[in-house]
Coordinates of C-alpha atoms in Angstrom, one line a residue:
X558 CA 0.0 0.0 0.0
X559 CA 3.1 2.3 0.6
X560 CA 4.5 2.0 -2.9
X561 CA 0.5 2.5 -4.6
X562 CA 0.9 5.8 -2.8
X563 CA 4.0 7.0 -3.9
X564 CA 3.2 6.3 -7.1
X565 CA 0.2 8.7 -7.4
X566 CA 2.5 11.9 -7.1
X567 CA 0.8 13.3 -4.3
X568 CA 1.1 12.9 -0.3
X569 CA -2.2 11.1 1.2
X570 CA -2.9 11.6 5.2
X571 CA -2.9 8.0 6.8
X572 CA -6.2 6.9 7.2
X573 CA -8.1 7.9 10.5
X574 CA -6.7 5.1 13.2
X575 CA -3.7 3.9 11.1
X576 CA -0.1 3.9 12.5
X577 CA 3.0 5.1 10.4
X578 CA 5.6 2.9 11.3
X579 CA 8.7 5.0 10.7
X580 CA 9.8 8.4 9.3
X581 CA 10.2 11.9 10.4
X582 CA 6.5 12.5 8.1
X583 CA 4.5 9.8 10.4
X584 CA 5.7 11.4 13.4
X585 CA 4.8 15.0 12.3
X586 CA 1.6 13.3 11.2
X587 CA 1.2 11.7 14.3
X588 CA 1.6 14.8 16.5
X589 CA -0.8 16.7 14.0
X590 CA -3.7 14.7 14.6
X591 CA -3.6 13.9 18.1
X592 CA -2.9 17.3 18.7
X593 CA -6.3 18.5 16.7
X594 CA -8.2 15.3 17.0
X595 CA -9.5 14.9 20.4
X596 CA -11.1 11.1 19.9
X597 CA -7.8 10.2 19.7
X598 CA -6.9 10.6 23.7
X599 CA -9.4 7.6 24.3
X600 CA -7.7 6.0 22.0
X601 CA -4.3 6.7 23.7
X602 CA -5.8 6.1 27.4
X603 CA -6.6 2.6 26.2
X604 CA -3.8 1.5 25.8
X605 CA -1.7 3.0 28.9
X606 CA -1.1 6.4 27.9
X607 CA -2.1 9.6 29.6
X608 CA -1.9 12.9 28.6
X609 CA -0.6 15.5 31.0
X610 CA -2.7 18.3 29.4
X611 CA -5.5 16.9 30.4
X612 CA -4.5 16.2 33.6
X613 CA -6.9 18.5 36.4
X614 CA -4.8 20.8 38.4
X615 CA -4.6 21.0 41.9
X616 CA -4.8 24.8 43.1
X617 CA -2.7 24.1 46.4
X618 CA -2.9 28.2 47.3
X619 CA -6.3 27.9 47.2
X620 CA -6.5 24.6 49.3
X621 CA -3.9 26.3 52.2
X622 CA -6.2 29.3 52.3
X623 CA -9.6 27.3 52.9
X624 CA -7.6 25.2 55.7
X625 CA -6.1 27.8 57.1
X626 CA -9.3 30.4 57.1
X627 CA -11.6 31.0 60.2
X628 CA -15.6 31.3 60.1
X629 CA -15.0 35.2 59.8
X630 CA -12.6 34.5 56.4
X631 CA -9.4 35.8 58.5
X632 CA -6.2 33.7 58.1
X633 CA -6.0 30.8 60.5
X634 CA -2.9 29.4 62.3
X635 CA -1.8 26.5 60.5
X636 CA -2.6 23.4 61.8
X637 CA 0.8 22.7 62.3
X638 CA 1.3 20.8 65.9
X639 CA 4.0 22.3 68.1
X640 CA 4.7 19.9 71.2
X641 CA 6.6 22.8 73.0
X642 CA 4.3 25.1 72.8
X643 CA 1.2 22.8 73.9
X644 CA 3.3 21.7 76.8
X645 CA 3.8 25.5 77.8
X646 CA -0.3 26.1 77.3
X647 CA -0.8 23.2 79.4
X648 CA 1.2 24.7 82.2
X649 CA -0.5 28.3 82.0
X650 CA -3.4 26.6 82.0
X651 CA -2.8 24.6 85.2
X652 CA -0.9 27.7 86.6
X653 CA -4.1 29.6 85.5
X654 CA -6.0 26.9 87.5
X655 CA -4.1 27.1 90.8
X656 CA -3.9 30.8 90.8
X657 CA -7.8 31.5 90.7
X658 CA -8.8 28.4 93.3
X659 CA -5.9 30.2 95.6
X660 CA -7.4 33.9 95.3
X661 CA -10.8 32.4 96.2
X662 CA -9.3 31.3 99.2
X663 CA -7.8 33.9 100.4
X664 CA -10.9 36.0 99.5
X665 CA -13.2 33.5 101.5
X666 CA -10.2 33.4 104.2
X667 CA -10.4 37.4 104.1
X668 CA -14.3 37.3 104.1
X669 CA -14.2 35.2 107.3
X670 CA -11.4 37.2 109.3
X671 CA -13.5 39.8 108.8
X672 CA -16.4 38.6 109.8
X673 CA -14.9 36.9 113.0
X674 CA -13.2 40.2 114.1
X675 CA -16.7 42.0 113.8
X676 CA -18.7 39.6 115.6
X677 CA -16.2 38.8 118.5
X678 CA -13.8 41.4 119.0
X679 CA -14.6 44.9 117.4
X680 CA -16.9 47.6 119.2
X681 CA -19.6 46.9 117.0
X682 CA -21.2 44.2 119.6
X683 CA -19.1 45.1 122.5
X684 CA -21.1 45.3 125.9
X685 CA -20.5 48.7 127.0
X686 CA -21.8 48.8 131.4
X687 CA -24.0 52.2 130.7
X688 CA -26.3 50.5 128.6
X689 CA -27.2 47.5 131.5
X690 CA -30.5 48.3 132.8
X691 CA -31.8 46.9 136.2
X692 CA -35.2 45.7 136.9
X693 CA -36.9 45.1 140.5
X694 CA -35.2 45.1 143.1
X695 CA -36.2 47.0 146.5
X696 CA -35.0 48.4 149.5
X697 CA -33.4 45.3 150.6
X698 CA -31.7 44.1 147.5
X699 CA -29.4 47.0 146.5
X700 CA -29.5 47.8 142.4
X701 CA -26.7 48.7 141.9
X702 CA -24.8 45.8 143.3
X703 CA -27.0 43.4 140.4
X704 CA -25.7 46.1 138.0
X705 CA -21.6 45.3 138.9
X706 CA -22.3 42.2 138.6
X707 CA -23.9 42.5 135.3
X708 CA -21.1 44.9 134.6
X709 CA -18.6 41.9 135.1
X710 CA -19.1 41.2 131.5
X711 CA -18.5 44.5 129.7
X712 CA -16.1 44.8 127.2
X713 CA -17.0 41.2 125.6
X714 CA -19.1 40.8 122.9
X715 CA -22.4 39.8 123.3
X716 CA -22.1 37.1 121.2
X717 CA -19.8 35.5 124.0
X718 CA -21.6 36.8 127.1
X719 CA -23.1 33.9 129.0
X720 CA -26.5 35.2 130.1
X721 CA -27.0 32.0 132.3
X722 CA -23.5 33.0 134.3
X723 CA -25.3 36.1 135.5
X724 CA -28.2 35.2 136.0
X725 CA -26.8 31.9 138.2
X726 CA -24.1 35.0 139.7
X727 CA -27.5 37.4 140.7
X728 CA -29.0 33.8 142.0
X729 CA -26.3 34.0 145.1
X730 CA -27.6 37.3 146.3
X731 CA -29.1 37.2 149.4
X732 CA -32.7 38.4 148.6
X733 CA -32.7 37.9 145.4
X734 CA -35.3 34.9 145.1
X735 CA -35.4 35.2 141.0
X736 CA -33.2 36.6 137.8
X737 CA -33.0 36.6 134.2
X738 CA -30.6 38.7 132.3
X739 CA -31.5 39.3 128.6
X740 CA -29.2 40.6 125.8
X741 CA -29.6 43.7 124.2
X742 CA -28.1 44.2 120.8
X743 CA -26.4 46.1 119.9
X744 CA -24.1 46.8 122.7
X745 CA -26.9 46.4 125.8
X746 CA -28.3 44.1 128.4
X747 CA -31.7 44.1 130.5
X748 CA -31.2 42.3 134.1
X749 CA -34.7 41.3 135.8
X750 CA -34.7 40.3 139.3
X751 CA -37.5 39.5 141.7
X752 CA -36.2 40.9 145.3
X753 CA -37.9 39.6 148.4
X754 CA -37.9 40.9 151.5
X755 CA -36.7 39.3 154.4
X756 CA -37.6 36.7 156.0
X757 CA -36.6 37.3 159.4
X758 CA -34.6 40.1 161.5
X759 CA -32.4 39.1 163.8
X760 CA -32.0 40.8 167.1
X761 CA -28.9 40.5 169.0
X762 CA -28.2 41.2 172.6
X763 CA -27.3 44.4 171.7
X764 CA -30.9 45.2 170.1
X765 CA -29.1 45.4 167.0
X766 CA -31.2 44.0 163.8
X767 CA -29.6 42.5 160.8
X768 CA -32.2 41.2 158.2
X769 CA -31.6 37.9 156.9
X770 CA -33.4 35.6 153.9
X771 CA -34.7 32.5 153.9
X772 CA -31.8 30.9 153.7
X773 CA -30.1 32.6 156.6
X774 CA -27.9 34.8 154.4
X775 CA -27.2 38.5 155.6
X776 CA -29.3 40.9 153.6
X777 CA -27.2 44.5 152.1
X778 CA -30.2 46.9 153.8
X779 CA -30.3 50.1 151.9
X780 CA -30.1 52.7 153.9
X781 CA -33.3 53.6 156.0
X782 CA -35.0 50.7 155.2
X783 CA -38.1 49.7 157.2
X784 CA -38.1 46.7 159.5
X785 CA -42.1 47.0 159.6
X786 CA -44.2 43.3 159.6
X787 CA -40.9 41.3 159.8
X788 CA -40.4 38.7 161.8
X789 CA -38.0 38.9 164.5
X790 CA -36.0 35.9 165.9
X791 CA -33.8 36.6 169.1
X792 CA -30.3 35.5 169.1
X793 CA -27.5 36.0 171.5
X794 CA -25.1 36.9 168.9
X795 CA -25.8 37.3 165.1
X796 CA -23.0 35.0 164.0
X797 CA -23.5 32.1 166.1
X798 CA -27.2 32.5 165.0
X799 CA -26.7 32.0 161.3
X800 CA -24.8 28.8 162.4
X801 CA -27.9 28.1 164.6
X802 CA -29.8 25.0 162.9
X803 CA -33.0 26.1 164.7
X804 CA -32.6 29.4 163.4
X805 CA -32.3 28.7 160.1
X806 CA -35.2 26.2 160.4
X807 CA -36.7 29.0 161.6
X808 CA -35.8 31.7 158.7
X809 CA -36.7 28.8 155.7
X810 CA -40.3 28.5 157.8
X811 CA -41.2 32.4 158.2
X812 CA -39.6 32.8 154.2
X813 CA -42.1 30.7 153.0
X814 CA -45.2 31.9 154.5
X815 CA -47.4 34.0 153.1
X816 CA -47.2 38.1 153.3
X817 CA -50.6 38.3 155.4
X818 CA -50.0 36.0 157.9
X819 CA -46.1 36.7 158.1
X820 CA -48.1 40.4 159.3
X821 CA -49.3 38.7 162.1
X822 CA -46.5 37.7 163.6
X823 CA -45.2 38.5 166.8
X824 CA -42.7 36.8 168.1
X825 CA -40.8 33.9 167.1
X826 CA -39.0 31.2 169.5
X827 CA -36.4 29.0 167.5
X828 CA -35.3 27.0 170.5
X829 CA -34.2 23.4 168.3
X830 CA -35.1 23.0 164.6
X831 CA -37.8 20.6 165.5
X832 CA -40.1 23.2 168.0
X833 CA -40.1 26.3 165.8
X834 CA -43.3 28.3 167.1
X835 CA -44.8 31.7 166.2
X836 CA -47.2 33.9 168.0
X837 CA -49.8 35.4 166.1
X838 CA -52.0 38.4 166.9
X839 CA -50.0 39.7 169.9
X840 CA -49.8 36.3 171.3
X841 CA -53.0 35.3 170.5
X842 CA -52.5 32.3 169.2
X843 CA -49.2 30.0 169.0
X844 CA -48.3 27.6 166.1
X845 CA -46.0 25.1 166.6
X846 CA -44.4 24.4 163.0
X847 CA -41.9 21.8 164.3
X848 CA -39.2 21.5 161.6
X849 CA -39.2 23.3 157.9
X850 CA -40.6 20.0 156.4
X851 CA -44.3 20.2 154.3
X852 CA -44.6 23.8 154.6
X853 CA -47.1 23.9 152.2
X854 CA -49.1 21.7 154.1
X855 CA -49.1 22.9 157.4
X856 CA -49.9 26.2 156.0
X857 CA -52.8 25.1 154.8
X858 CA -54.2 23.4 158.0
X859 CA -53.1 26.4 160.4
X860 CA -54.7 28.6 158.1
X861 CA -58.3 27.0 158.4
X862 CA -57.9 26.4 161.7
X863 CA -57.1 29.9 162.8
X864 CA -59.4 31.7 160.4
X865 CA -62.8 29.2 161.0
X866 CA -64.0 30.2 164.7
X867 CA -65.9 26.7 164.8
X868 CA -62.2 25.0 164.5
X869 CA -60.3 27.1 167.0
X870 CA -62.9 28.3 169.0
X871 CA -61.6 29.3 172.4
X872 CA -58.9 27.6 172.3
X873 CA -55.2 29.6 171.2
X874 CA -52.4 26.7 170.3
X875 CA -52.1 25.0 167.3
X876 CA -49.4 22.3 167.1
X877 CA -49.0 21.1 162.6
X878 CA -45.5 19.4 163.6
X879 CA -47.5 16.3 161.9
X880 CA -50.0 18.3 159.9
X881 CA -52.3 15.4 159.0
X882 CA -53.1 15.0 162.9
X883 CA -53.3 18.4 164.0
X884 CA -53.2 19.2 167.8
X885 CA -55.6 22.0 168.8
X886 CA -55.2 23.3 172.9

């Protein structure tokens, strides 16, 4: 077929498809048609050959700028690990960490110092002893001894001021038969007593009278006191009476009678704790008590005796030393 060409005079294009096996011509002809004949690239591909010009393009610019872009289009850090610098994030962070829990400490430490020092030692609770007020009392029970003793507590702060010491402190003075203290905040207190008066005087040789409770404890009189409707017990010497058991039995006795018939008395004889006896009504009538046991008892039974006519009637000694077998002479 090669020489049938030649022989025509003219130059005819291989056939569509059709190889030229050697000759600078077939290349050139080669080249021309794969170059403007674009079926011949499947052609090409078939059998293991790949043209770069087709080849797609990777825009690798492009790509590092989408990576690298944040959600506002500004240029990212590159997502390029560095092992030094996470390990120094790391330790900010912890740093970071320990830093804030230690300031909240200290702030809660501070918080509570403060607190503590207002409460218990600044003046802002501070019992100050011009702002204690006194309550009852009478001419037996001084006020203003309650009121140093109240006063024992100034300066403290009322959180730490023991109301029950004072009132147990007021408890001990003689007269003084009930007490409550109360705080007042800010910086005050409010002391309540219930003063008595007392239950006996005792005269001495000497005529002299010292008033005593019912417990046999020496009364503070205030000044000018009156001695008027108490009971007077007769003692050779004031001291060795308040170590007298009969006069004590006798002073617990007249305590705990009531103010009306307390009035009535005249005269009491103490001469052994078990014979106490009062006169009543200028001698009148005589009540032999015995000892200071069942009070409440034998007060009962001298009182309707005395004060029912058809019980006593002429006679004038009562004996309640065993009150549920009353003696009437």
């Amino acid at each position: 077929m090669v020489r049938r060409i030649a022989s025509s005079g003219g130059a005819r294009k291989p056939k569509r498809g059709r190889r030229v096996a050697s000759g600078p011509k077939a290349v050139k002809g080669r080249r021309t048609v794969g170059h403007t004949a674009h079926s011949k690239v499947g052609s090409s591909q078939a059998k293991g050959f790949v043209d770069p010009r087709e080849l797609t393009s990777e825009d690798l610019v492009t790509k590092t700028l989408q990576e690298t872009s944040g959600s506002l289009g500004m240029a990212a850090r590159p997502k390029v690990v560095d092992f030094s610098a996470r390990l120094r994030e790391r330790r900010m962070a912890r740093f970071r960490g320990w830093a804030v829990r230690a300031g909240v400490a200290l702030l809660v430490l501070a918080v509570l110092g403060g607190l503590i020092w207002t409460l218990f030692f600044s003046p802002v609770l501070r019992l100050e002893s011009d702002r204690i007020e006194v309550h009852g009392g009478n001419e037996w029970v001084s006020g203003q001894r309650i009121k140093e003793i109240a006063a024992k507590q100034s300066g403290r702060s009322l959180l730490l001021v023991s109301t029950s010491e004072v009132t147990a402190q007021l408890g001990d003075i003689p007269g003084v038969s009930a007490a409550k203290a109360d705080k007042r905040y800010p910086r005050g207190m409010s002391v309540t007593i219930t003063a008595q008066k007392p239950a006996a005087m005792l005269k001495a040789s000497d005529d002299d009278l010292t008033a005593v409770d019912d417990r046999g404890r020496i009364l503070n009189s205030v000044k000018g006191a009156s001695a008027s409707g108490i009971p007077v017990i007769e003692v050779s010497n004031v001291n060795d009476g308040l170590r007298d058991r009969a006069v004590l039995a006798a002073s617990k006795i007249l305590g705990d009678l009531p103010e009306q018939m307390r009035h009535r008395i005249s005269k009491v004889s103490a001469r052994t704790q078990d014979s106490i006896t009062t006169e009543l009504d200028d001698g009148r009538y005589a009540v032999l008590w015995g000892d200071a046991s069942d009070l409440a008892l034998k007060q009962a039974v001298v009182d309707k005796i005395v004060n029912d006519p058809t019980k006593i009637g002429d006679k004038h000694q009562v004996d309640v030393s065993a009150p549920l077998r009353p003696i009437i002479k």
